[in-house]
Structures are given as C-alpha cells and as structure tokens.
Coordinates of C-alpha atoms in Angstrom, one line a residue:
X142 CA 28.3 -57.8 16.7
X143 CA 26.6 -54.5 17.7
X144 CA 28.0 -51.2 16.3
X145 CA 27.4 -47.7 17.6
X146 CA 26.7 -45.4 14.7
X147 CA 26.0 -41.7 14.3
X148 CA 22.3 -42.4 13.8
X149 CA 22.0 -44.7 16.8
X150 CA 23.8 -42.4 19.3
X151 CA 21.2 -39.8 20.1
X152 CA 20.8 -37.2 22.8
X153 CA 19.8 -39.9 25.2
X154 CA 23.3 -41.4 24.9
X155 CA 24.9 -37.9 25.2
X156 CA 25.1 -36.7 21.6
X157 CA 25.4 -33.0 21.5
X158 CA 23.7 -30.5 19.2
X159 CA 25.6 -27.8 17.3
X160 CA 23.5 -24.6 17.2
X161 CA 25.4 -21.7 15.8
X162 CA 25.1 -18.2 17.3
X163 CA 23.3 -17.0 14.2
X164 CA 19.8 -15.6 13.8
X165 CA 18.9 -14.4 10.4
X166 CA 15.5 -12.9 9.5
X167 CA 14.2 -14.2 6.2
X168 CA 11.5 -11.7 5.8
X169 CA 11.7 -8.5 3.7
X170 CA 12.8 -5.5 5.7
X171 CA 13.2 -2.6 3.2
X172 CA 10.6 0.1 3.6
X173 CA 11.4 2.6 0.9
X174 CA 8.3 4.8 1.1
X175 CA 8.8 5.3 4.9
X176 CA 12.4 6.1 4.3
X177 CA 11.9 8.4 1.3
X178 CA 8.8 10.5 1.9
X179 CA 9.5 13.9 3.6
X180 CA 8.1 14.6 7.0
X181 CA 6.1 17.8 7.5
X182 CA 5.1 19.6 10.7
X183 CA 3.4 17.5 13.3
X184 CA -0.4 17.6 13.2
X185 CA -2.3 19.4 16.1
X186 CA -5.4 17.2 16.0
X187 CA -6.3 13.6 15.2
X188 CA -7.8 14.8 11.9
X189 CA -5.2 16.6 9.8
X190 CA -6.7 18.9 7.2
X191 CA -5.4 21.1 4.4
X192 CA -6.9 23.3 1.7
X193 CA -6.8 22.7 -2.1
X194 CA -7.9 25.0 -4.8
X195 CA -8.1 25.0 -8.6
X196 CA -7.7 27.7 -11.2
X197 CA -10.3 28.7 -13.8
X198 CA -9.8 28.0 -17.4
X199 CA -7.7 30.7 -19.2
X200 CA -9.9 33.4 -20.7
X201 CA -9.3 34.5 -24.3
X202 CA -12.1 37.1 -24.4
X203 CA -11.2 40.7 -25.1
X204 CA -12.5 43.3 -22.7
X205 CA -14.5 46.3 -24.0
X206 CA -12.8 49.6 -23.3
X207 CA -14.7 52.0 -21.0
X208 CA -17.2 49.5 -19.7
X209 CA -17.7 49.5 -15.9
X210 CA -18.5 46.4 -14.0
X211 CA -21.0 45.7 -11.2
X212 CA -20.9 43.1 -8.5
X213 CA -22.7 40.6 -10.7
X214 CA -19.7 40.7 -13.1
X215 CA -17.3 39.7 -10.4
X216 CA -16.1 36.2 -9.5
X217 CA -16.0 34.4 -6.2
X218 CA -12.4 33.0 -6.2
X219 CA -12.8 31.3 -2.8
X220 CA -15.7 29.0 -3.3
X221 CA -13.6 26.6 -5.4
X222 CA -11.5 25.6 -2.4
X223 CA -12.0 22.2 -0.8
X224 CA -10.9 20.9 2.6
X225 CA -9.1 17.5 2.3
X226 CA -8.0 15.6 5.4
X227 CA -6.6 12.3 6.7
X228 CA -6.9 10.6 10.1
X229 CA -4.0 10.0 12.5
X230 CA -3.5 6.3 13.0
X231 CA -1.9 4.8 16.0
X232 CA 0.3 1.8 15.1
X233 CA 1.7 -0.6 17.6
X234 CA 3.7 -3.8 18.0
X235 CA 3.8 -5.5 21.4
X236 CA 6.0 -8.1 23.0
X237 CA 6.9 -9.6 26.4
X238 CA 9.7 -11.8 27.8
X239 CA 9.4 -13.9 31.0
X240 CA 12.0 -13.5 33.7
X241 CA 13.4 -17.0 33.2
X242 CA 13.5 -16.7 29.4
X243 CA 15.5 -13.5 29.8
X244 CA 18.0 -15.3 32.1
X245 CA 18.7 -18.5 30.3
X246 CA 21.3 -19.0 27.5
X247 CA 19.5 -18.8 24.1
X248 CA 21.2 -18.6 20.7
X249 CA 22.5 -16.4 19.2
X250 CA 23.4 -15.1 22.7
X251 CA 22.7 -11.8 24.4
X252 CA 19.4 -10.5 25.7
X253 CA 16.1 -11.9 24.4
X254 CA 14.5 -8.7 25.4
X255 CA 16.8 -6.6 23.4
X256 CA 16.4 -8.9 20.4
X257 CA 12.7 -8.8 20.7
X258 CA 12.7 -5.0 20.8
X259 CA 14.8 -4.8 17.7
X260 CA 12.4 -7.2 15.9
X261 CA 9.4 -5.3 17.1
X262 CA 10.8 -2.1 15.7
X263 CA 11.3 -3.8 12.3
X264 CA 7.7 -5.1 12.4
X265 CA 6.4 -1.7 13.2
X266 CA 8.2 -0.1 10.2
X267 CA 6.7 -2.8 7.9
X268 CA 3.3 -2.0 9.3
X269 CA 3.7 1.7 8.7
X270 CA 5.0 1.0 5.1
X271 CA 1.9 -1.2 4.4
X272 CA -0.5 1.5 5.9
X273 CA 0.8 4.4 3.9
X274 CA 1.2 2.3 0.7
X275 CA -2.1 0.5 1.2
X276 CA -5.7 0.7 0.1
X277 CA -7.5 1.3 3.4
X278 CA -9.9 4.3 3.5
X279 CA -9.7 6.5 6.6
X280 CA -11.9 5.6 9.5
X281 CA -12.8 7.7 12.5
X282 CA -12.0 5.8 15.7
X283 CA -14.5 4.9 18.4
X284 CA -14.6 2.8 21.6
X285 CA -14.7 -0.4 19.4
X286 CA -12.4 0.5 16.4
X287 CA -9.2 2.4 16.0
X288 CA -8.7 5.2 13.6
X289 CA -7.1 4.4 10.3
X290 CA -5.4 6.6 7.7
X291 CA -6.2 6.6 4.0
X292 CA -3.3 5.1 2.1
X293 CA -1.8 6.1 -1.3
X294 CA -4.1 3.5 -2.9
X295 CA -7.0 5.8 -2.0
X296 CA -5.4 9.1 -2.8
X297 CA -4.3 7.8 -6.3
X298 CA -7.7 6.3 -7.2
X299 CA -9.6 8.5 -9.8
X300 CA -12.9 7.0 -8.8
X301 CA -12.7 6.6 -5.1
X302 CA -15.5 8.1 -2.9
X303 CA -15.7 6.6 0.7
X304 CA -14.7 8.8 3.7
X305 CA -11.8 10.5 2.0
X306 CA -13.7 11.9 -1.0
X307 CA -17.2 12.1 0.5
X308 CA -18.5 15.2 -1.3
X309 CA -18.7 16.3 -4.9
X310 CA -16.4 19.2 -4.3
X311 CA -13.7 16.9 -2.8
X312 CA -14.1 14.5 -5.7
X313 CA -13.2 17.2 -8.1
X314 CA -9.7 17.1 -6.7
X315 CA -9.2 13.4 -7.0
X316 CA -6.5 11.8 -9.2
X317 CA -7.6 12.3 -12.8
X318 CA -8.8 9.8 -15.4
X319 CA -5.9 8.2 -17.2
X320 CA -3.6 8.5 -14.3
X321 CA -4.4 4.9 -13.2
X322 CA -3.6 2.1 -15.6
X323 CA -3.7 -1.7 -15.3
X324 CA -0.6 -3.9 -15.3
X325 CA -2.4 -6.5 -17.3
X326 CA -1.6 -5.6 -20.9
X327 CA 0.4 -2.5 -19.9
X328 CA 2.5 -1.2 -22.8
X329 CA 5.1 1.6 -23.0
X330 CA 2.4 3.7 -24.8
X331 CA -0.1 3.3 -21.9
X332 CA 2.7 4.0 -19.4
X333 CA 3.4 7.3 -21.2
X334 CA -0.3 7.9 -21.3
X335 CA -0.3 7.8 -17.5
X336 CA 2.6 10.3 -17.3
X337 CA 0.8 12.6 -19.8
X338 CA -2.4 12.5 -17.8
X339 CA -0.6 13.5 -14.6
X340 CA 1.2 16.3 -16.4
X341 CA -1.9 17.6 -18.1
X342 CA -3.8 17.7 -14.8
X343 CA -1.2 19.0 -12.5
X344 CA 1.6 20.5 -14.6
X345 CA 4.0 18.3 -12.6
X346 CA 7.1 17.8 -14.8
X347 CA 10.5 17.0 -13.5
X348 CA 11.6 14.3 -11.1
X349 CA 9.3 11.4 -10.0
X350 CA 9.6 8.2 -8.1
X351 CA 7.8 5.1 -9.2
X352 CA 7.5 2.7 -6.2
X353 CA 6.8 -0.5 -7.9
X354 CA 6.0 -4.2 -7.1
X355 CA 7.8 -7.0 -8.8
X356 CA 5.3 -7.4 -11.6
X357 CA 5.6 -3.7 -12.5
X358 CA 9.4 -3.8 -12.3
X359 CA 9.5 -6.7 -14.8
X360 CA 7.0 -5.0 -17.1
X361 CA 9.0 -1.7 -17.3
X362 CA 12.2 -3.6 -17.9
X363 CA 10.5 -5.4 -20.8
X364 CA 10.0 -1.9 -22.5
X365 CA 13.7 -2.2 -23.5
X366 CA 13.4 -5.5 -25.5
X367 CA 11.2 -7.4 -27.9
X368 CA 10.4 -11.1 -27.9
X369 CA 11.3 -13.2 -30.9
X370 CA 9.3 -16.2 -32.2
X371 CA 11.5 -18.6 -30.3
X372 CA 11.0 -16.9 -27.0
X373 CA 14.3 -15.1 -26.9
X374 CA 14.7 -11.4 -26.5
X375 CA 16.1 -8.7 -28.8
X376 CA 17.5 -5.5 -27.5
X377 CA 20.1 -2.8 -28.5
X378 CA 22.6 -1.8 -25.9
X379 CA 26.1 -0.3 -25.7
X380 CA 28.3 -3.0 -24.1
X381 CA 31.6 -1.3 -24.7
X382 CA 32.4 -1.5 -21.0
X383 CA 31.8 -5.2 -21.0
X384 CA 28.5 -5.1 -19.1
X385 CA 25.0 -6.1 -20.2
X386 CA 22.3 -4.2 -18.3
X387 CA 18.9 -6.0 -18.1
X388 CA 17.2 -3.7 -15.5
X389 CA 15.6 -0.3 -15.8
X390 CA 16.2 1.8 -12.7
X391 CA 15.6 5.3 -14.4
X392 CA 13.1 6.1 -17.1
X393 CA 13.6 9.4 -18.9
X394 CA 10.3 10.5 -20.5
X395 CA 8.9 13.6 -22.1
X396 CA 7.4 14.6 -18.8
X397 CA 10.4 14.0 -16.5
X398 CA 12.8 11.5 -15.1
X399 CA 11.4 8.6 -13.1
X400 CA 13.4 6.7 -10.6
X401 CA 12.0 3.1 -10.2
X402 CA 12.2 1.8 -6.6
X403 CA 11.1 -1.8 -5.7
X404 CA 8.6 -2.1 -2.8
X405 CA 7.0 -5.3 -1.5
X406 CA 4.4 -3.6 0.7
X407 CA 2.1 -1.8 -1.8
X408 CA -1.6 -2.3 -2.3
X409 CA -2.5 -4.1 0.9
X410 CA -5.7 -3.7 2.8
X411 CA -7.2 -4.8 6.1
X412 CA -9.1 -7.9 5.2
X413 CA -12.6 -9.0 6.4
X414 CA -13.1 -12.5 7.6
X415 CA -15.4 -15.0 5.9
X416 CA -17.5 -17.3 8.0
X417 CA -19.6 -19.0 5.3
X418 CA -19.8 -19.7 1.6
X419 CA -22.9 -21.6 0.4
X420 CA -22.5 -24.5 -2.0
X421 CA -25.1 -23.0 -4.3
X422 CA -25.5 -20.9 -7.5
X423 CA -24.7 -18.2 -6.8
X424 CA -22.3 -18.7 -3.9
X425 CA -23.5 -16.5 -1.0
X426 CA -20.7 -15.2 1.3
X427 CA -21.2 -14.5 5.0
X428 CA -19.0 -11.8 6.5
X429 CA -20.1 -9.7 9.4
X430 CA -20.6 -6.0 8.6
X431 CA -18.6 -6.4 5.4
X432 CA -19.4 -3.0 4.0
X433 CA -19.5 -3.9 0.3
X434 CA -22.1 -2.7 -2.1
X435 CA -23.6 -4.2 -5.3
X436 CA -21.2 -3.9 -8.2
X437 CA -18.0 -3.8 -6.0
X438 CA -15.1 -5.9 -7.2
X439 CA -13.7 -8.0 -4.3
X440 CA -10.8 -10.5 -4.1
X441 CA -11.4 -13.6 -1.9
X442 CA -8.6 -15.9 -0.8
X443 CA -8.2 -18.8 1.7
X444 CA -11.7 -20.3 1.5
X445 CA -11.5 -24.1 2.1
X446 CA -14.0 -26.6 0.8
X447 CA -16.0 -24.3 -1.5
X448 CA -12.9 -23.1 -3.4
X449 CA -14.8 -21.6 -6.3
X450 CA -15.4 -18.7 -3.9
X451 CA -11.7 -17.7 -4.2
X452 CA -10.7 -15.2 -6.8
X453 CA -11.9 -11.8 -8.0
X454 CA -15.7 -11.5 -8.3
X455 CA -18.4 -8.9 -8.4
X456 CA -20.7 -8.3 -5.4
X457 CA -24.5 -8.8 -5.9
X458 CA -27.5 -9.0 -3.6
X459 CA -25.6 -7.4 -0.8
X460 CA -27.1 -7.2 2.7
X461 CA -25.4 -6.2 6.0
X462 CA -23.7 -9.6 6.5
X463 CA -24.0 -11.4 3.2
X464 CA -23.5 -11.0 -0.5
X465 CA -23.6 -13.2 -3.6
X466 CA -20.8 -13.7 -6.1
X467 CA -21.0 -13.0 -9.9
X468 CA -18.4 -12.7 -12.6
X469 CA -17.6 -9.4 -14.3
X470 CA -20.5 -10.0 -16.7
X471 CA -23.0 -10.6 -14.0
X472 CA -23.2 -14.4 -14.3
X473 CA -23.6 -16.3 -11.1
X474 CA -20.6 -18.1 -9.6
X475 CA -21.5 -21.7 -8.7
X476 CA -20.2 -23.5 -5.6
X477 CA -18.1 -26.6 -5.9
X478 CA -18.1 -28.0 -2.4
X479 CA -19.2 -27.6 1.2
X480 CA -17.5 -24.7 3.0
X481 CA -15.2 -25.9 5.8
X482 CA -13.3 -22.9 7.0
X483 CA -11.2 -19.8 6.3
X484 CA -11.4 -17.0 3.8
X485 CA -10.7 -13.2 3.7
X486 CA -12.1 -10.4 1.5
X487 CA -10.5 -7.2 0.3
X488 CA -11.5 -4.6 -2.3
X489 CA -10.0 -5.6 -5.7
X490 CA -7.2 -5.0 -6.8
X491 CA -5.8 -4.9 -3.2
X492 CA -4.5 -7.9 -1.4
X493 CA -4.8 -8.9 2.2
X494 CA -2.1 -8.1 4.9
X495 CA -0.1 -11.3 4.3
X496 CA -0.1 -11.4 0.5
X497 CA 2.4 -9.5 -1.6
X498 CA 0.6 -7.5 -4.3
X499 CA 2.7 -8.0 -7.4
X500 CA 0.6 -5.7 -9.6
X501 CA 0.9 -2.3 -7.9
X502 CA 2.9 0.9 -8.4
X503 CA 2.6 4.5 -7.4
X504 CA 4.0 7.5 -9.3
X505 CA 4.9 10.2 -6.9
X506 CA 6.6 13.6 -7.5
X507 CA 9.9 14.1 -5.8
X508 CA 8.6 17.0 -3.7
X509 CA 6.3 17.3 -0.7
X510 CA 3.1 16.3 -2.6
X511 CA 3.1 13.4 -0.3
X512 CA 4.5 13.7 3.2
X513 CA 4.3 11.9 6.6
X514 CA 3.1 13.8 9.6
X515 CA 3.9 12.2 13.0
X516 CA 1.9 13.1 16.1
X517 CA 4.3 10.8 17.9
X518 CA 7.4 9.4 16.3
X519 CA 8.5 5.8 16.7
X520 CA 8.9 5.1 20.4
X521 CA 9.4 2.2 22.7
X522 CA 7.3 2.2 25.9
X523 CA 8.5 -0.2 28.7
X524 CA 5.5 -1.2 30.7
X525 CA 5.6 -2.0 34.4
X526 CA 6.6 -5.7 35.2
X527 CA 3.5 -7.1 36.9
X528 CA 5.3 -10.3 37.8
X529 CA 5.3 -12.3 34.6
X530 CA 8.3 -10.5 33.0
X531 CA 9.2 -7.5 30.8
X532 CA 6.5 -6.0 28.5
X533 CA 6.9 -3.3 25.9
X534 CA 5.1 -1.5 23.2
X535 CA 6.7 0.0 20.1
X536 CA 4.4 2.7 18.8
X537 CA 4.0 5.5 16.3
X538 CA 1.1 7.9 15.6
X539 CA 1.1 9.3 12.1
X540 CA -0.9 10.3 9.1
X541 CA -0.3 10.8 5.4
X542 CA -0.8 14.2 3.7
X543 CA -1.5 14.3 0.0
X544 CA -1.3 18.0 -1.0
X545 CA -2.4 17.3 -4.6
X546 CA -4.0 14.0 -5.6
X547 CA -3.9 15.1 -9.2
X548 CA -0.1 14.8 -9.2
X549 CA -0.3 11.1 -8.5
X550 CA -0.3 8.2 -10.9
X551 CA -0.8 4.5 -10.2
X552 CA -0.6 1.0 -11.8
X553 CA -2.9 -1.7 -10.6

C-alpha cells in the first residue's frame, strides 16, 4: 500500500516552503577607526599637505659674556621643516535593482532597493576602514588608475620609503626605530619597549588607543597570566565581586593609559594578481607590473597546483613582470607542481583584501595626531534609470592626515 510521506510530497505536489522574514548579515560590520578618529577641516586639493618640524638638541654650552655674533653664528630654524602629504581617495560601492525585482515580494519584505542601499553603505564603511587601516602607499591618479591614500600601515612603518617618504628629509620624520615590534614572540617587555620608543621620540604620554587584531588582543591578555607545565594558567585577581575577568581592555603603563579596541580590518593591502608560477627551482612568479624589488618580503596566497609558491618569501631576480622566490636566508624555493590558476601577492606582513590580518595593531594617541579629512562625505547618488532599473552609487572622498608619525606605534 502506498503512503504519502513528508519526503515524498514535494513542491510539485503542492508542499509549501516556510521562509521567514529575516535577513541577517553574517559579516563583521564594526569599523572602530572610522568611528573614532577625529575629522579635521576638508582639504582644498586632491593632495592634502601639512608641515612638520623638529627641534635641535638641547644646548648645555655656556655663552661668553660680551661676545658679539655675526651672521655665520646664527642658525636657520626653517630649513628643518618638511612637507608631508596624502592623496584624496574616492571610494565607491555600486548597486542596481531591476524594475521587476523591485516589484515582486521578496523576503524579508520591503523594498529591495532600500535594502541594497543600506547594505552598500555598510560595505563602503568597511572599505574606508580597510583603506585607512591598511598598508597601501599613496598613488597619484591617472586616466588608468585611481588615486589611493597611504594607510596607517605606511605612516607607522619606521623603514618605509615609497611615495609617502620619498626624500631623506621626509624620512627623518618617520615613525622611529623601536616603535614597531613583531607579534611573534612579543612579550610585555617588548610591548613596553614600543611605548618607550614612542614616548622618547615624540614626548607623547597620556591617553592612547591600541586598535588591535585578534592575535594581538590574545597576546596582551596573556600578559596577565603565566602558563604552568600542564598547560593551565596561573593569575592573581580580586574576585570579591564574584567575577573573573580574563580580558584586558585597558593597559596602564609608565607612559600612559592604553584603551585596547578590537578591529578586523587592519593591515590589508590591494593585492596583485599572479598569472604564472614555474615548477622549477627557484619558482618564478609572473605578475604584470608587480612593482616589487629584490629583497622585498612578499606574502603569496591562493596559488593552485604549485602550492609551494604560497607563503612569505623574499623577492630575487626581479624584472618588470616576474620575480623569483627565495627564503629569508636567500635559498631558492622549489616548485612542487604545475601551476593551474590563482594567486595574489601583497607586501609582507600585510594581507590581501579578503583575508583578516590577525597579527596587526596600531598605537595611536587620543588626540588629532591622526584625523580624517573628507573632500566629500558619505553620499548616495541615484543615477538616471536608463530602462533596466534603479542604479545608485554610495561614495566618499577622503584622506588621512598624520600630523606626527613619530607618535605612532605598531605591532606586525
């Protein structure tokens, strides 16, 4: 005897689907840098510039009474100035909805166009957060490439040159040696050393914010405990209120109080595409106009087939469109298969746009050392309907000003 069951009665026989009026975004949305950094006056050009200056070392010499001075005894106190700057970057997110799609009933209800606009604004904020917290250098726009701003990863790098620090004078105002430490093996002593380096160079002492990735958050929390031989933790804590606190959200140091703020958009960089990776020793990477030089450290991800190309390597034998891979000691990296497809490259220790950088943090004074400058705030531009449906662009034009790179610290 035949029996109708729940798995034999399908939509063909009239079974209905139950789709709730619920749409939940599962991607991170918090953009703490964008929400926290102060905004200063709007720039008046696509290159925003400012002056920095330094003071001479204190003089302990006594002056001889009654001695007159000529022009050769005077000092030029203006020549030490440098002109730093950053490009205005236009950032956009675009979407469209056809006429029929806007008219039909789609969960969770309401206008698809309005929902798309709200989503586009969220995506634009994430892009802005990634740009200001990223490792891109500034680039002048042209008919083939858009302008990009230099992110905090550049301003906090004591050794960066590129377009942002393209002269010896500008390089003298970079973040200082000791202000950038590595997460691998970071101790509380090295963390204090970073704070000391920033204080020594800039005199900044007071309130700071540490925008930190997950790996750095975990490492700072581990400052409060020690690991026993069986893998358990020992720590001392007042639990008179019945609560055990296992997280560090404020760190009070000899050089000021640091508020620790999690951020998932730090240390990203616009990646370059790989189109080839030879199965040879060394592996030779093909990437059009890659821009890397011998000795650069790069991180490669997503190469299929010749997977030994993936990882962090040193660039060797660089030409316009190719370079070879060696390890940190200069030994050649051998291929392990025929390249099939895929692959992206970024400067190490950055990650590409779609990868969370777990090993990055920026120490920023709680003043206007870093500020955002909007040529155009976040706007939504509705484009004319040319017949296919509604089209819109969410857009912002902004740059990042770093008034004093010496006041920044970083963990990579």
